[in-house]
CSV table of C-alpha atoms and ligand atoms in Angstrom, one decimal:
chain,number,residue,atom,x,y,z
A,1,MET,CA,-14.7,-22.5,-9.7
A,2,GLU,CA,-13.2,-20.3,-12.5
A,3,LEU,CA,-11.1,-17.7,-10.9
A,4,ARG,CA,-11.1,-13.9,-12.0
A,5,THR,CA,-7.8,-12.8,-13.6
A,6,LEU,CA,-6.4,-9.4,-14.8
A,7,TYR,CA,-8.0,-7.5,-17.5
A,8,PRO,CA,-6.1,-7.0,-20.5
A,9,PRO,CA,-3.2,-4.4,-20.6
A,10,ILE,CA,-4.2,-0.9,-21.1
A,11,GLU,CA,-2.8,2.6,-21.3
A,12,PRO,CA,-3.7,5.9,-19.9
A,13,HIS,CA,-5.7,8.2,-21.8
A,14,ASP,CA,-4.7,11.1,-19.8
A,15,SER,CA,-1.9,11.8,-17.3
A,16,GLY,CA,0.1,14.5,-15.6
A,17,MET,CA,2.0,15.8,-12.6
A,18,LEU,CA,0.2,17.7,-9.9
A,19,ASP,CA,2.0,20.4,-7.9
A,20,VAL,CA,1.0,19.5,-4.2
A,21,GLY,CA,2.9,22.1,-2.6
A,22,ASP,CA,6.4,21.9,-0.6
A,23,GLY,CA,7.9,21.5,-3.9
A,24,ASP,CA,6.6,18.3,-4.4
A,25,SER,CA,4.7,17.0,-7.6
A,26,ILE,CA,2.9,13.9,-7.9
A,27,TYR,CA,2.5,11.7,-11.1
A,28,TRP,CA,-1.3,10.6,-11.9
A,29,GLU,CA,-3.0,8.7,-14.9
A,30,VAL,CA,-6.5,8.0,-16.0
A,31,CYS,CA,-7.4,4.8,-17.7
A,32,GLY,CA,-10.6,3.1,-18.7
A,33,ASN,CA,-13.9,5.0,-19.8
A,34,PRO,CA,-13.6,8.5,-19.2
A,35,ASP,CA,-17.2,8.5,-18.5
A,36,GLY,CA,-17.0,5.5,-16.1
A,37,LYS,CA,-17.6,5.5,-12.3
A,38,PRO,CA,-14.6,7.0,-10.8
A,39,LEU,CA,-12.0,4.6,-8.9
A,40,VAL,CA,-8.9,5.5,-7.3
A,41,MET,CA,-6.4,3.0,-6.6
A,42,VAL,CA,-4.1,3.7,-3.6
A,43,HIS,CA,-0.6,1.9,-3.9
A,44,GLY,CA,1.4,0.3,-1.1
A,45,GLY,CA,4.6,0.5,0.6
A,46,PRO,CA,4.5,3.3,1.4
A,47,GLY,CA,7.0,4.1,-1.3
A,48,ALA,CA,6.0,1.4,-3.8
A,49,GLY,CA,4.4,3.4,-6.6
A,50,CYS,CA,2.1,2.3,-9.2
A,51,ASN,CA,2.7,0.2,-12.4
A,52,ALA,CA,1.0,-1.0,-15.6
A,53,GLU,CA,-0.4,-4.5,-13.6
A,54,HIS,CA,-2.3,-2.2,-11.3
A,55,ARG,CA,-4.3,-0.8,-14.0
A,56,ARG,CA,-5.6,-4.1,-15.1
A,57,GLN,CA,-7.4,-5.0,-11.9
A,58,PHE,CA,-10.3,-3.1,-12.9
A,59,ASP,CA,-13.0,-3.2,-16.0
A,60,PRO,CA,-12.0,-0.6,-18.3
A,61,GLU,CA,-15.5,-0.2,-19.7
A,62,ALA,CA,-17.0,0.5,-16.3
A,63,TYR,CA,-14.5,2.5,-14.5
A,64,ARG,CA,-12.7,5.6,-14.8
A,65,ILE,CA,-9.8,4.4,-13.2
A,66,VAL,CA,-7.3,6.9,-11.4
A,67,LEU,CA,-3.8,5.8,-10.4
A,68,PHE,CA,-1.1,8.2,-9.0
A,69,ASP,CA,2.3,7.8,-7.3
A,70,GLN,CA,2.5,9.0,-3.7
A,71,ARG,CA,5.2,11.8,-3.0
A,72,ASN,CA,8.6,10.9,-3.6
A,73,CYS,CA,8.2,7.6,-5.1
A,74,GLY,CA,7.3,6.1,-8.4
A,75,ARG,CA,7.4,8.9,-11.2
A,76,SER,CA,6.6,11.7,-8.6
A,77,LEU,CA,9.0,14.3,-8.1
A,78,PRO,CA,11.6,14.7,-6.3
A,79,HIS,CA,12.4,11.2,-5.9
A,80,ALA,CA,13.5,9.7,-2.7
A,81,SER,CA,16.1,7.6,-4.4
A,82,ASP,CA,18.3,10.8,-3.8
A,83,PRO,CA,19.2,10.9,-0.2
A,84,ALA,CA,19.3,14.5,-0.4
A,85,VAL,CA,15.6,14.8,-0.8
A,86,SER,CA,14.0,15.6,2.5
A,87,LEU,CA,10.8,13.4,3.6
A,88,GLU,CA,9.8,16.0,5.9
A,89,ASN,CA,6.3,16.8,4.1
A,90,ASN,CA,5.8,13.1,3.3
A,91,THR,CA,3.3,12.4,5.9
A,92,THR,CA,0.0,10.5,5.9
A,93,TRP,CA,-2.1,13.6,6.3
A,94,ASN,CA,-0.3,15.4,3.5
A,95,LEU,CA,-1.0,12.5,1.3
A,96,VAL,CA,-4.8,12.4,2.1
A,97,ALA,CA,-4.7,16.1,1.3
A,98,ASP,CA,-2.9,15.3,-2.1
A,99,MET,CA,-5.7,12.9,-2.9
A,100,GLU,CA,-8.4,15.3,-2.3
A,101,ARG,CA,-6.3,18.1,-4.3
A,102,LEU,CA,-6.1,15.2,-7.2
A,103,ARG,CA,-9.9,14.6,-7.0
A,104,GLU,CA,-10.8,18.2,-7.4
A,105,HIS,CA,-8.2,18.7,-10.1
A,106,LEU,CA,-9.9,15.7,-12.2
A,107,GLY,CA,-13.3,17.1,-11.4
A,108,ILE,CA,-14.5,14.0,-9.6
A,109,ASP,CA,-17.1,14.3,-7.1
A,110,ARG,CA,-16.9,11.0,-5.3
A,111,TRP,CA,-15.1,7.8,-6.1
A,112,LEU,CA,-14.5,4.3,-5.1
A,113,VAL,CA,-11.3,4.1,-2.9
A,114,TYR,CA,-9.2,0.9,-3.7
A,115,GLY,CA,-6.1,0.0,-1.6
A,116,GLY,CA,-4.0,-2.8,-0.6
A,117,SER,CA,-1.5,-3.1,2.5
A,118,TRP,CA,-0.1,0.4,3.1
A,119,GLY,CA,-2.8,1.3,0.4
A,120,SER,CA,-5.4,0.0,2.7
A,121,ALA,CA,-4.2,2.3,5.7
A,122,LEU,CA,-4.0,5.4,3.5
A,123,SER,CA,-7.4,4.5,2.1
A,124,LEU,CA,-9.0,4.0,5.8
A,125,ALA,CA,-7.2,7.5,6.6
A,126,TYR,CA,-8.6,9.3,3.6
A,127,ALA,CA,-12.2,7.9,3.9
A,128,GLN,CA,-12.1,8.4,7.7
A,129,THR,CA,-11.1,12.2,7.0
A,130,HIS,CA,-13.4,12.8,3.9
A,131,PRO,CA,-16.2,10.2,4.1
A,132,ASP,CA,-18.5,12.0,1.9
A,133,ARG,CA,-16.2,11.7,-1.0
A,134,VAL,CA,-16.2,7.8,-0.8
A,135,THR,CA,-19.0,5.7,-2.7
A,136,GLU,CA,-17.3,2.4,-1.6
A,137,LEU,CA,-14.1,0.9,-0.2
A,138,VAL,CA,-12.4,-2.2,-1.4
A,139,LEU,CA,-9.2,-3.0,0.9
A,140,ARG,CA,-7.0,-5.8,0.9
A,141,GLY,CA,-4.0,-7.0,3.1
A,142,ILE,CA,-5.0,-4.8,6.2
A,143,PHE,CA,-2.4,-3.0,7.5
A,144,THR,CA,-2.7,-0.1,10.4
A,145,LEU,CA,0.9,0.3,11.4
A,146,ARG,CA,0.5,-0.6,15.0
A,147,PRO,CA,3.5,-1.2,16.9
A,148,PHE,CA,3.2,-4.8,17.1
A,149,GLU,CA,2.4,-5.1,13.1
A,150,LEU,CA,5.9,-3.4,12.7
A,151,TYR,CA,7.4,-5.4,15.3
A,152,TRP,CA,6.2,-8.7,13.6
A,153,PHE,CA,7.7,-8.1,10.2
A,154,TYR,CA,10.9,-5.9,10.8
A,155,GLN,CA,11.9,-7.0,14.2
A,156,GLU,CA,10.8,-10.4,15.3
A,157,GLY,CA,8.2,-13.0,14.2
A,158,ALA,CA,8.0,-13.1,10.6
A,159,SER,CA,11.9,-14.2,11.3
A,160,LEU,CA,10.8,-17.3,12.7
A,161,LEU,CA,8.9,-18.2,9.4
A,162,PHE,CA,11.7,-17.2,7.1
A,163,PRO,CA,15.1,-17.5,8.9
A,164,ASP,CA,17.2,-18.0,5.8
A,165,LEU,CA,15.8,-14.7,4.0
A,166,TRP,CA,16.1,-13.0,7.6
A,167,GLU,CA,19.7,-13.6,7.6
A,168,GLU,CA,19.8,-11.4,4.6
A,169,TYR,CA,17.5,-8.8,5.8
A,170,ILE,CA,19.8,-8.3,9.0
A,171,ALA,CA,23.2,-8.9,7.2
A,172,PRO,CA,23.9,-5.0,6.7
A,173,ILE,CA,23.3,-4.2,10.7
A,174,PRO,CA,26.3,-5.2,13.1
A,175,GLU,CA,25.1,-7.5,15.8
A,176,ASP,CA,25.3,-5.0,18.7
A,177,GLU,CA,22.5,-2.6,16.8
A,178,ARG,CA,20.0,-5.4,16.2
A,179,GLU,CA,17.7,-4.5,19.2
A,180,ASP,CA,16.0,-1.8,17.1
A,181,LEU,CA,16.3,-2.8,13.4
A,182,ILE,CA,13.9,-0.1,12.2
A,183,ALA,CA,16.2,2.6,14.0
A,184,ALA,CA,19.5,0.8,12.7
A,185,PHE,CA,18.1,1.0,9.0
A,186,ALA,CA,17.1,4.5,9.4
A,187,GLU,CA,20.7,5.5,9.7
A,188,ARG,CA,21.9,3.4,6.6
A,189,VAL,CA,19.0,3.8,4.2
A,190,ASN,CA,19.5,7.5,4.7
A,191,SER,CA,23.2,7.8,4.5
A,192,PRO,CA,24.8,10.3,1.9
A,193,ASP,CA,27.5,7.3,1.4
A,194,ALA,CA,26.2,5.0,-1.6
A,195,GLU,CA,28.4,2.1,-0.3
A,196,VAL,CA,26.3,2.1,3.2
A,197,ARG,CA,23.2,3.1,1.7
A,198,LEU,CA,22.7,0.7,-1.1
A,199,PRO,CA,23.1,-2.5,0.6
A,200,ALA,CA,21.0,-1.4,3.4
A,201,ALA,CA,18.3,-0.5,1.2
A,202,ARG,CA,18.5,-3.7,-1.1
A,203,ALA,CA,18.3,-5.6,2.0
A,204,TRP,CA,15.4,-4.1,3.5
A,205,ALA,CA,13.4,-4.0,0.0
A,206,ARG,CA,14.5,-7.6,-0.9
A,207,TRP,CA,13.0,-8.9,2.6
A,208,GLU,CA,9.7,-7.3,2.0
A,209,GLY,CA,9.8,-8.6,-1.8
A,210,SER,CA,10.5,-12.3,-0.6
A,211,ALA,CA,7.9,-12.4,1.9
A,212,ILE,CA,4.9,-10.9,0.0
A,213,THR,CA,4.1,-14.0,-2.0
A,214,LEU,CA,2.8,-17.1,-0.9
A,215,LEU,CA,5.4,-18.9,-2.9
A,216,PRO,CA,8.9,-17.5,-3.9
A,217,ASN,CA,9.0,-15.2,-7.0
A,218,LYS,CA,12.6,-14.4,-7.9
A,219,GLU,CA,11.4,-11.7,-10.5
A,220,LEU,CA,9.9,-9.8,-7.8
A,221,VAL,CA,12.5,-9.8,-5.3
A,222,ASP,CA,15.2,-8.7,-8.0
A,223,HIS,CA,12.8,-5.8,-9.1
A,224,PHE,CA,13.0,-4.8,-5.4
A,225,GLY,CA,16.6,-4.9,-5.2
A,226,GLU,CA,17.1,-2.4,-8.0
A,227,PRO,CA,19.0,0.4,-6.5
A,228,ASP,CA,16.9,3.5,-7.1
A,229,TYR,CA,13.5,1.6,-6.4
A,230,ALA,CA,15.1,-0.1,-3.2
A,231,VAL,CA,16.5,3.3,-1.9
A,232,ALA,CA,13.1,5.0,-2.4
A,233,PHE,CA,11.1,2.2,-1.1
A,234,ALA,CA,13.4,1.7,2.2
A,235,ARG,CA,13.7,5.4,3.0
A,236,ILE,CA,10.1,6.1,2.7
A,237,GLU,CA,8.8,3.0,4.5
A,238,ASN,CA,11.4,3.4,7.2
A,239,HIS,CA,10.3,7.2,7.7
A,240,TYR,CA,6.5,6.2,8.0
A,241,PHE,CA,7.5,3.6,10.5
A,242,THR,CA,9.7,5.6,12.5
A,243,ASN,CA,6.7,8.0,12.8
A,244,GLY,CA,4.0,5.2,13.5
A,245,GLY,CA,2.3,6.4,10.2
A,246,PHE,CA,1.5,9.5,11.9
A,247,PHE,CA,-1.4,7.9,13.5
A,248,GLU,CA,-2.6,7.9,17.1
A,249,ASP,CA,-2.8,4.7,19.1
A,250,GLU,CA,-5.1,2.2,17.2
A,251,GLN,CA,-6.5,5.2,15.1
A,252,LEU,CA,-7.7,3.6,12.0
A,253,ILE,CA,-9.7,0.8,14.0
A,254,ARG,CA,-10.9,3.5,16.5
A,255,ASP,CA,-12.4,5.8,13.9
A,256,VAL,CA,-14.5,2.8,11.9
A,257,ASP,CA,-17.5,4.6,13.1
A,258,ARG,CA,-16.8,7.5,10.5
A,259,ILE,CA,-17.1,5.1,7.6
A,260,ARG,CA,-19.2,2.1,8.6
A,261,HIS,CA,-22.2,3.5,6.4
A,262,ILE,CA,-20.0,3.1,3.5
A,263,PRO,CA,-20.3,-0.4,1.4
A,264,ALA,CA,-17.1,-2.1,1.7
A,265,VAL,CA,-15.2,-5.4,1.2
A,266,ILE,CA,-12.2,-6.6,3.0
A,267,VAL,CA,-9.8,-9.4,1.3
A,268,GLN,CA,-7.1,-10.8,3.5
A,269,GLY,CA,-4.8,-13.7,2.8
A,270,ARG,CA,-4.5,-16.4,5.6
A,271,TYR,CA,-0.8,-16.8,4.9
A,272,ASP,CA,0.0,-13.0,4.6
A,273,VAL,CA,3.2,-12.8,6.4
A,274,CYS,CA,3.7,-9.1,5.7
A,275,THR,CA,0.4,-7.8,7.1
A,276,PRO,CA,-0.9,-10.8,9.0
A,277,PRO,CA,-4.7,-11.5,9.2
A,278,ALA,CA,-4.9,-10.4,12.8
A,279,THR,CA,-5.2,-6.8,11.6
A,280,ALA,CA,-7.9,-7.5,9.0
A,281,TRP,CA,-9.7,-9.5,11.8
A,282,ASP,CA,-9.6,-6.5,14.2
A,283,LEU,CA,-11.0,-4.4,11.4
A,284,HIS,CA,-13.6,-6.9,10.6
A,285,ARG,CA,-14.6,-7.3,14.2
A,286,ALA,CA,-14.8,-3.4,14.6
A,287,TRP,CA,-16.8,-3.2,11.3
A,288,PRO,CA,-19.3,-6.3,11.0
A,289,GLU,CA,-21.1,-4.7,8.0
A,290,ALA,CA,-18.1,-4.5,5.7
A,291,GLU,CA,-18.0,-8.0,3.6
A,292,PHE,CA,-15.1,-9.7,4.9
A,293,HIS,CA,-13.2,-12.5,2.8
A,294,MET,CA,-10.4,-14.5,4.3
A,295,VAL,CA,-8.5,-16.4,1.3
A,296,ASP,CA,-7.3,-19.6,2.8
A,297,ASP,CA,-4.6,-20.5,0.2
A,298,ALA,CA,-3.0,-16.8,-0.3
A,299,GLY,CA,-0.3,-14.4,1.0
A,300,HIS,CA,-0.1,-10.6,0.8
A,301,SER,CA,0.1,-9.5,-2.9
A,302,PHE,CA,-2.6,-8.4,-5.0
A,303,ASP,CA,-1.7,-10.9,-7.5
A,304,GLU,CA,-2.3,-14.0,-5.5
A,305,PRO,CA,-4.9,-16.0,-7.5
A,306,GLY,CA,-7.5,-16.2,-4.5
A,307,ILE,CA,-7.0,-12.7,-3.6
A,308,LEU,CA,-7.3,-11.1,-7.2
A,309,HIS,CA,-10.5,-13.0,-7.7
A,310,ARG,CA,-12.2,-11.6,-4.6
A,311,LEU,CA,-11.0,-7.9,-5.5
A,312,ILE,CA,-12.2,-8.2,-9.3
A,313,GLU,CA,-15.4,-9.7,-7.9
A,314,ALA,CA,-15.9,-6.7,-5.6
A,315,THR,CA,-15.2,-3.9,-8.0
A,316,ASP,CA,-17.1,-5.7,-10.7
A,317,ARG,CA,-20.0,-5.7,-8.3
A,318,PHE,CA,-19.6,-2.1,-7.3
A,319,ALA,CA,-19.6,-1.2,-11.0
A,320,LYS,CA,-23.4,-1.5,-11.4
A,321,ASP,CA,-24.1,1.1,-8.5
A,322,ARG,CA,-23.8,4.6,-9.9
B,401,STX,N1,4.7,-2.6,3.7
B,401,STX,C1,3.4,-3.3,3.1
B,401,STX,C2,3.0,-2.6,2.0
B,401,STX,O1,2.3,-1.8,1.7
B,401,STX,C3,4.9,-2.9,4.8
B,401,STX,C4,3.6,-3.4,0.8
B,401,STX,N2,4.6,-4.3,0.8
B,401,STX,N3,5.1,-4.7,-0.6
B,401,STX,C5,4.1,-3.8,-1.3
B,401,STX,O2,3.3,-3.0,-0.6
B,401,STX,C6,4.2,-4.0,-2.9
B,401,STX,C7,4.2,-5.3,-3.3
B,401,STX,C8,2.9,-3.2,-3.3
B,401,STX,C9,5.5,-3.2,-3.3
C-alpha cells in the first residue's frame, strides 16, 4: 500500500499577534485556501510551538489552515525561555479561551480541530467546552495527563525501555532528589541561574526528543536541546505536569459524552513510549463511535510514516463534508 506523505511546503497568506490579555500575545498564521474549510492545528508539549512542517499535513486546496503558538512558546510573547516570565496565566482553560478568541478574530464559525499528544488533550478540553464550534476531531498520540501517564514517562516506566537515555535525563538531579523528578526539575528549569537552568532544561527536552520517534533521530534530539527552545519547553511542560494539566481526575475521558456526536478519528502508535497506547485505548472504550486506528509500526511523532498516513487520510476524507 502506498502511504500518504506530507503536502508540499507552503507559506502563510495571513499572520499576526493576538492580544489574549494578562500581557500575553499569541502568534497565529493562516495557510492554504482562504475560502477552504476551516481547520485549527493544536500543537504539542505543551510548549513545543508550531513549525513549517505542521502546515504540510493538510490539503492546502481544501482547507483554511489555522496554526497558532500557545502562550509563551514558539513565536508567542513573552517567551518562557526567559525565566523571569511568569507562567501563572498559562493554563489549559486560558488556552481554551485563547482558541475561542482566535476563532472569533478570524471570523470562523466552526472548525475542524486537529491535535496530537498534548495537542490531543487541549483539543479534547476545547471540544468538551465548546462542542458547537467543532465540526470534526482528528486526534493523535492520546495524552490526558493522568498521574500514571506522567509517572510512566518522567519517573519510572519508560526508563526501563531506554536505560541509556534515562541516565542522561536524570544526570542533572542529585541522587537524593530523584523520588520526585518532576518536582526536582521544577526547581532547576525555573532557576534564575543559567548554569542550573540550562543543563536541566536540555536534559528534560532531549529525553523527550529521543523517545518520541520509533527509531533514533539525532537532528530532532539536537533541536530539542537548543537552549531557548529547551528552557521554554521544559518550563511550560513542567508547569502543566506540576498542576495535573489543570484537570480534575479522569476529566477528559469522563466528559466524552459532551462530544460523542462529533465525527472523530483517533490515531495511536503501538510503540508510542511518550503517550503509551493505554490512554488511547481508554478513550476508544469510552467513545466507540470515534474511528480508532492503532498503527502497529509507529512511535509517538506525527511524522512516523504509518501515523501520518492515517492522519492525512482522515483530514482528506473530512474535507469533503462542508
Ligand atoms: N509531551 C507530549 C507532547 O505533547 C508529554 C509532545 N512531546 N513532544 C512533542 O509533543 C513535540 C514533538 C510536538 C515537540
